Amino acid sequence: MAKLPKESPVVLIMAGGKGERFWPRSRTNSPKQLQKVYSNKTLLRETIDRALTITTLDRIYIGTNANLKTEILKKDPKFPSTNFILEPEGKNTAPIIALSALYFQKKFGNPNLIVLSADAFIDPIKEFTKTIEQALYETENGMVLLGVKPNRPEVGYGYISTGKPTDVGYTVKAFFEKPDFKTALKYIKKKNFYWNPGIFLFRTETILSELERHAPHILNPLKNGFPFKSFGDLKTAFQMLPSEAIDTAIMEKSNRIRMVEATFNWDDVGSWMSLERILPGDKEKNHHQGKEVLYHKASGNISSVQKELIAFLGVKDLIVVEEPDVLLVTSRDGVGDIKAMLSTMRKNKVLQKYLD
């Protein structure tokens, strides 16, 4: 087995998303990663604390936009103000990872880079740390993904199928996009199928080499102008780039990928529905976040409220979210239409203020 690198890895936390499916708590200027969703810490702070178990604060960077940088520092003023990779506009994950790799190569040489998202639930942290340390062994052989063993036929996640075992993981045979329910049922019955949680590890030289090979249309506009003399120059370069995920730009094309199985519990905190998997529930599958709650002939409800008491009487499968200026009441079936509803609200000048 290869030796674990002595140099601490660099961590890039992706925190530029809008988090629309967590409206009304998630807003344009204060999206879900800056909100307390399942604990007394923001999702971003949870991720930073997780990263601190594998590296030092000076080697943790946040990928986001200029507006959110200001909001992040308001909530977390002790975070180093220079440790941001700013993107002029959101173009999915491949462009920001390419830009970050160029920056880290110039600043650190050829460090191990770990890419995390700011909107995941991971527990326990000690198992996260252990898995990452194991996965770092594999970066000498290529790019590394973590894989989470599925416990339900989830249609909202991508899947990985593995091949032959390696020192601490497996080779990767194929990627599968979000399946329908019937296909997901087949996947979870196979021992070599895993959820793809979007956690990546690689040497900066490795990811830049793979970008050059498989996605020069993303790397070259950034590489040709790097280091950029001004944010305006970076903005011009970004306008040339497609909006593309690192998964489709590189991971699904490369033959230099390994996967290490995660030993922690993971959930994508993607919508209010995720709280039923994170928060404790009663025997009627009600899940509550707040002060007092009363259920009478009620089942399958999810609530996150600020009132002293919320009472559910004779209802089922409702989601209730309270903010100081907005009360959201939706059915489980209806919650998937939040983005469409917000799109309608944007067209109404009276309602626009509830989006920011």
Coordinates of C-alpha atoms in Angstrom, one line a residue:
M1 CA 0.0 0.0 0.0
A2 CA 1.2 3.5 -0.8
K3 CA 2.2 5.8 2.0
L4 CA -0.3 8.4 3.2
P5 CA 1.0 11.8 2.1
K6 CA 2.4 13.8 5.0
E7 CA 1.3 17.1 3.5
S8 CA -2.2 18.2 4.5
P9 CA -4.8 18.1 1.7
V10 CA -6.5 21.2 0.4
V11 CA -10.3 21.2 0.7
L12 CA -12.6 23.0 -1.7
I13 CA -16.2 23.4 -0.4
M14 CA -18.7 24.1 -3.1
A15 CA -21.1 26.7 -1.7
G16 CA -22.5 28.6 -4.6
G17 CA -25.9 27.0 -5.1
K18 CA -29.3 28.7 -4.7
G19 CA -31.0 26.0 -2.7
E20 CA -34.4 26.8 -4.1
R21 CA -36.0 23.6 -2.9
F22 CA -35.5 24.8 0.7
W23 CA -37.6 27.9 0.2
P24 CA -38.7 29.9 2.2
R25 CA -35.7 29.4 4.5
S26 CA -33.3 29.5 1.6
R27 CA -33.3 32.8 -0.3
T28 CA -31.2 34.3 -3.0
N29 CA -29.0 36.3 -0.6
S30 CA -29.0 33.7 2.1
P31 CA -29.3 30.2 0.5
K32 CA -29.6 27.0 2.4
Q33 CA -25.9 26.5 2.9
L34 CA -26.0 29.6 5.1
Q35 CA -29.0 28.3 7.1
K36 CA -29.4 26.1 10.1
V37 CA -31.3 23.1 8.7
Y38 CA -30.8 20.1 11.0
S39 CA -28.6 21.4 13.8
N40 CA -27.6 24.7 15.6
K41 CA -24.9 25.3 12.9
T42 CA -25.3 26.3 9.3
L43 CA -24.8 23.7 6.7
L44 CA -21.6 25.5 5.6
R45 CA -20.3 25.6 9.1
E46 CA -21.0 21.9 9.5
T47 CA -19.0 21.3 6.4
I48 CA -16.1 23.5 7.5
D49 CA -15.9 21.7 10.9
R50 CA -15.9 18.3 9.0
A51 CA -13.1 19.5 6.8
L52 CA -11.1 20.6 9.9
T53 CA -10.8 16.9 10.9
I54 CA -8.7 16.3 7.8
T55 CA -6.8 19.5 7.2
T56 CA -6.0 22.9 8.7
L57 CA -8.1 26.1 8.4
D58 CA -5.6 27.8 6.1
R59 CA -6.0 25.0 3.5
I60 CA -9.8 25.1 3.4
Y61 CA -11.3 27.2 0.6
I62 CA -14.9 28.0 -0.3
G63 CA -16.1 28.2 -3.9
T64 CA -18.9 30.6 -4.3
N65 CA -19.8 34.0 -5.8
A66 CA -18.9 37.5 -4.6
N67 CA -22.3 38.3 -3.1
L68 CA -22.3 35.1 -1.0
K69 CA -18.7 35.7 0.1
T70 CA -20.0 38.8 1.9
E71 CA -22.9 36.9 3.5
I72 CA -20.6 34.0 4.5
L73 CA -18.1 36.3 6.3
K74 CA -21.0 38.1 8.1
K75 CA -22.1 34.8 9.5
D76 CA -18.6 33.4 10.0
P77 CA -16.2 36.4 10.4
K78 CA -13.3 34.2 11.6
F79 CA -13.1 32.3 8.3
P80 CA -10.0 33.6 6.3
S81 CA -11.3 36.2 3.9
T82 CA -8.6 35.3 1.3
N83 CA -9.7 31.6 1.2
F84 CA -12.4 32.0 -1.5
I85 CA -12.5 30.9 -5.1
L86 CA -15.0 33.3 -6.7
E87 CA -16.9 32.5 -9.8
P88 CA -18.5 35.4 -11.9
E89 CA -21.5 33.2 -12.6
G90 CA -22.8 29.8 -11.7
K91 CA -21.7 27.3 -14.4
N92 CA -22.1 24.0 -12.4
T93 CA -19.1 22.2 -10.9
A94 CA -16.6 21.6 -13.7
P95 CA -15.5 25.3 -14.3
I96 CA -15.1 26.2 -10.6
I97 CA -13.1 23.0 -10.0
A98 CA -10.9 23.7 -13.0
L99 CA -10.3 27.3 -11.8
S100 CA -9.6 26.1 -8.3
A101 CA -7.1 23.5 -9.5
L102 CA -5.1 26.1 -11.4
Y103 CA -5.0 28.3 -8.3
F104 CA -4.0 25.5 -6.0
Q105 CA -1.3 24.3 -8.4
K106 CA 0.2 27.8 -8.4
K107 CA -0.1 28.3 -4.6
F108 CA 0.7 24.8 -3.3
G109 CA 2.3 22.8 -6.1
N110 CA 0.7 19.4 -6.5
P111 CA -1.4 18.9 -3.3
N112 CA -4.2 16.5 -2.8
L113 CA -7.5 18.3 -3.4
I114 CA -10.7 17.2 -1.7
V115 CA -14.0 18.6 -3.1
L116 CA -17.0 18.7 -0.8
S117 CA -20.5 20.1 -1.1
A118 CA -21.9 22.5 1.5
D119 CA -25.3 20.8 1.7
A120 CA -24.7 17.3 2.9
F121 CA -25.7 15.4 6.1
I122 CA -22.8 13.2 7.3
D123 CA -22.6 11.2 10.5
P124 CA -20.6 10.2 12.4
I125 CA -17.7 12.6 11.6
K126 CA -15.1 10.1 12.8
E127 CA -16.1 7.7 10.1
F128 CA -16.0 10.5 7.5
T129 CA -12.4 11.3 8.6
K130 CA -11.5 7.6 8.5
T131 CA -12.9 7.2 5.0
I132 CA -11.2 10.3 3.6
E133 CA -7.8 9.1 5.0
Q134 CA -8.3 5.8 3.3
A135 CA -9.3 7.4 0.0
L136 CA -6.1 9.6 0.1
Y137 CA -4.1 6.5 -0.5
E138 CA -5.7 6.0 -3.8
T139 CA -4.9 9.5 -5.2
E140 CA -1.5 8.3 -6.3
N141 CA -3.3 6.0 -8.8
G142 CA -5.8 8.6 -10.2
M143 CA -9.0 10.3 -9.2
V144 CA -11.1 9.0 -6.3
L145 CA -14.8 9.0 -5.6
L146 CA -16.5 8.0 -2.4
G147 CA -19.4 5.6 -2.7
V148 CA -22.3 5.3 -0.3
K149 CA -24.0 1.9 0.0
P150 CA -27.7 2.6 -0.8
N151 CA -30.4 1.7 1.7
R152 CA -33.4 2.5 -0.4
P153 CA -34.4 2.8 -4.1
E154 CA -33.5 6.5 -4.4
V155 CA -34.4 8.1 -7.7
G156 CA -32.8 11.4 -6.9
Y157 CA -29.2 10.3 -6.8
G158 CA -26.6 9.1 -9.4
Y159 CA -25.2 5.6 -9.0
I160 CA -21.7 4.1 -9.4
S161 CA -21.0 0.4 -10.3
T162 CA -17.6 -0.9 -9.2
G163 CA -15.2 -3.5 -10.7
K164 CA -12.1 -5.1 -9.3
P165 CA -10.9 -4.3 -5.8
T166 CA -7.8 -2.2 -5.3
D167 CA -5.7 -1.6 -2.1
V168 CA -8.4 0.3 -0.3
G169 CA -11.2 0.6 -2.8
Y170 CA -12.4 -0.5 -6.3
T171 CA -12.0 0.4 -9.9
V172 CA -15.1 2.1 -11.4
K173 CA -16.9 0.3 -14.2
A174 CA -19.7 2.8 -15.0
F175 CA -21.8 5.8 -13.9
F176 CA -25.6 5.8 -14.0
E177 CA -27.7 8.9 -13.9
K178 CA -30.8 9.3 -11.7
P179 CA -32.9 6.2 -12.5
D180 CA -36.6 5.6 -12.3
F181 CA -38.0 3.7 -9.3
K182 CA -38.0 0.3 -11.0
T183 CA -34.4 0.7 -12.1
A184 CA -33.4 1.9 -8.7
L185 CA -34.9 -1.2 -7.2
K186 CA -32.6 -3.3 -9.4
Y187 CA -29.5 -1.2 -8.5
I188 CA -29.9 -1.6 -4.7
K189 CA -30.0 -5.4 -5.1
K190 CA -26.6 -5.4 -6.7
K191 CA -23.6 -5.6 -4.3
N192 CA -21.4 -3.5 -6.5
F193 CA -23.7 -0.5 -6.9
Y194 CA -23.3 2.7 -4.8
W195 CA -24.8 6.2 -4.5
N196 CA -22.5 8.9 -5.8
P197 CA -22.4 11.6 -3.1
G198 CA -20.3 14.0 -5.2
I199 CA -17.2 13.8 -3.0
F200 CA -14.0 13.8 -5.0
L201 CA -10.3 13.5 -4.2
F202 CA -7.3 14.0 -6.6
R203 CA -3.9 15.5 -7.1
T204 CA -4.1 18.9 -8.8
E205 CA -1.8 17.7 -11.6
T206 CA -4.2 14.7 -12.1
I207 CA -7.4 16.7 -12.5
L208 CA -5.7 19.3 -14.7
S209 CA -4.3 16.5 -16.9
E210 CA -7.8 14.9 -17.2
L211 CA -9.4 18.3 -17.9
E212 CA -6.8 18.9 -20.7
R213 CA -7.6 15.4 -22.1
H214 CA -11.4 15.3 -21.8
A215 CA -12.6 18.9 -21.4
P216 CA -10.1 21.3 -23.0
H217 CA -13.1 23.6 -23.8
I218 CA -13.4 24.2 -20.1
L219 CA -9.7 24.3 -19.1
N220 CA -8.2 26.3 -21.9
P221 CA -10.1 29.5 -21.6
L222 CA -9.2 29.5 -17.9
K223 CA -5.6 28.3 -18.3
N224 CA -4.9 30.9 -21.1
G225 CA -5.8 33.8 -18.9
F226 CA -4.5 32.5 -15.6
P227 CA -3.6 34.2 -13.3
F228 CA -6.3 36.8 -14.2
K229 CA -5.4 40.4 -13.9
S230 CA -8.9 41.4 -12.9
F231 CA -12.3 39.9 -12.0
G232 CA -13.5 41.4 -15.3
D233 CA -11.0 39.2 -17.3
L234 CA -12.2 36.1 -15.4
K235 CA -15.8 37.1 -16.1
T236 CA -15.0 37.3 -19.8
A237 CA -13.4 33.8 -19.7
F238 CA -16.3 32.3 -17.8
Q239 CA -18.7 33.6 -20.5
M240 CA -16.9 31.2 -22.9
L241 CA -17.5 28.2 -20.7
P242 CA -20.5 25.7 -20.8
S243 CA -22.5 24.9 -17.7
E244 CA -21.3 21.4 -17.0
A245 CA -20.9 19.1 -14.0
I246 CA -17.5 17.6 -13.2
D247 CA -19.2 14.2 -13.4
T248 CA -20.1 14.4 -17.1
A249 CA -17.1 16.5 -18.1
I250 CA -14.4 14.2 -16.6
M251 CA -15.5 11.4 -14.3
E252 CA -17.7 9.6 -16.9
K253 CA -15.0 9.7 -19.5
S254 CA -11.8 9.0 -17.6
N255 CA -10.2 5.6 -17.1
R256 CA -8.3 6.8 -14.1
I257 CA -11.0 6.5 -11.4
R258 CA -11.2 4.6 -8.2
M259 CA -14.0 4.4 -5.6
V260 CA -13.7 4.0 -1.8
E261 CA -16.7 2.9 0.1
A262 CA -17.9 5.4 2.7
T263 CA -18.4 4.0 6.2
F264 CA -20.6 7.0 7.3
N265 CA -24.2 7.9 6.9
W266 CA -24.9 10.4 4.2
D267 CA -27.8 12.3 2.8
D268 CA -28.1 15.0 0.3
V269 CA -30.0 17.8 2.1
G270 CA -31.7 18.7 -1.1
S271 CA -35.3 19.4 -0.1
W272 CA -37.6 19.5 2.9
M273 CA -38.3 15.8 2.3
S274 CA -34.8 15.0 3.5
L275 CA -35.7 16.0 7.0
E276 CA -37.7 12.8 7.4
R277 CA -34.4 10.9 7.0
I278 CA -32.4 13.2 9.3
L279 CA -34.8 14.2 12.1
P280 CA -36.2 11.6 14.6
G281 CA -39.8 10.6 14.0
D282 CA -42.7 9.0 15.9
K283 CA -44.5 5.8 15.2
E284 CA -46.8 7.6 12.7
K285 CA -43.8 8.8 10.7
N286 CA -44.2 12.5 11.8
H287 CA -41.0 14.5 11.9
H288 CA -40.7 17.9 13.7
Q289 CA -38.1 20.6 14.1
G290 CA -39.0 23.4 16.6
K291 CA -40.5 23.7 20.1
E292 CA -43.8 21.8 20.9
V293 CA -45.8 19.7 18.5
L294 CA -49.1 17.9 18.9
Y295 CA -50.3 15.1 16.6
H296 CA -53.9 13.9 16.8
K297 CA -54.9 11.3 14.1
A298 CA -52.0 12.7 12.0
S299 CA -49.3 10.9 10.1
G300 CA -46.5 11.4 7.7
N301 CA -46.1 15.1 8.4
I302 CA -42.9 17.2 8.4
S303 CA -42.6 20.5 10.2
S304 CA -39.9 23.1 10.8
V305 CA -41.6 26.0 12.7
Q306 CA -40.9 28.8 15.2
K307 CA -44.2 28.9 17.0
E308 CA -44.4 27.7 20.6
L309 CA -46.8 24.9 19.5
I310 CA -47.9 23.5 16.2
A311 CA -50.8 21.1 16.2
F312 CA -51.7 18.6 13.4
L313 CA -55.3 17.4 13.6
G314 CA -56.6 14.7 11.2
V315 CA -54.1 15.5 8.4
K316 CA -51.4 13.5 6.8
D317 CA -48.4 14.0 4.4
L318 CA -48.2 17.7 4.9
I319 CA -45.0 19.8 5.0
V320 CA -45.2 23.0 7.1
V321 CA -42.3 25.5 7.2
E322 CA -42.5 28.8 9.0
E323 CA -40.3 31.8 8.6
P324 CA -40.9 35.3 10.1
D325 CA -42.4 36.5 6.8
V326 CA -43.6 33.4 5.1
L327 CA -45.6 30.3 5.9
L328 CA -45.3 27.4 3.5
V329 CA -47.9 24.6 3.6
T330 CA -47.5 21.9 1.0
S331 CA -48.3 18.2 0.5
R332 CA -45.5 15.7 0.0
D333 CA -46.6 15.3 -3.6
G334 CA -46.6 19.1 -4.1
V335 CA -43.2 19.8 -2.7
G336 CA -41.5 18.9 -5.9
D337 CA -43.1 21.9 -7.6
I338 CA -41.4 24.5 -5.4
K339 CA -39.1 25.7 -8.2
A340 CA -42.0 26.1 -10.5
M341 CA -43.9 28.1 -7.9
L342 CA -40.8 30.4 -7.3
S343 CA -40.6 31.0 -11.1
T344 CA -44.2 32.2 -11.0
M345 CA -43.4 34.4 -8.0
R346 CA -40.6 36.1 -9.8
K347 CA -43.1 37.4 -12.3
N348 CA -45.1 39.1 -9.6
K349 CA -43.5 42.4 -8.3
V350 CA -45.4 42.1 -5.0
L351 CA -44.0 38.7 -4.3
Q352 CA -40.4 39.1 -5.5
K353 CA -39.3 40.4 -2.1
Y354 CA -40.0 37.0 -0.6
L355 CA -37.4 35.4 -2.8
D356 CA -34.4 37.6 -1.8

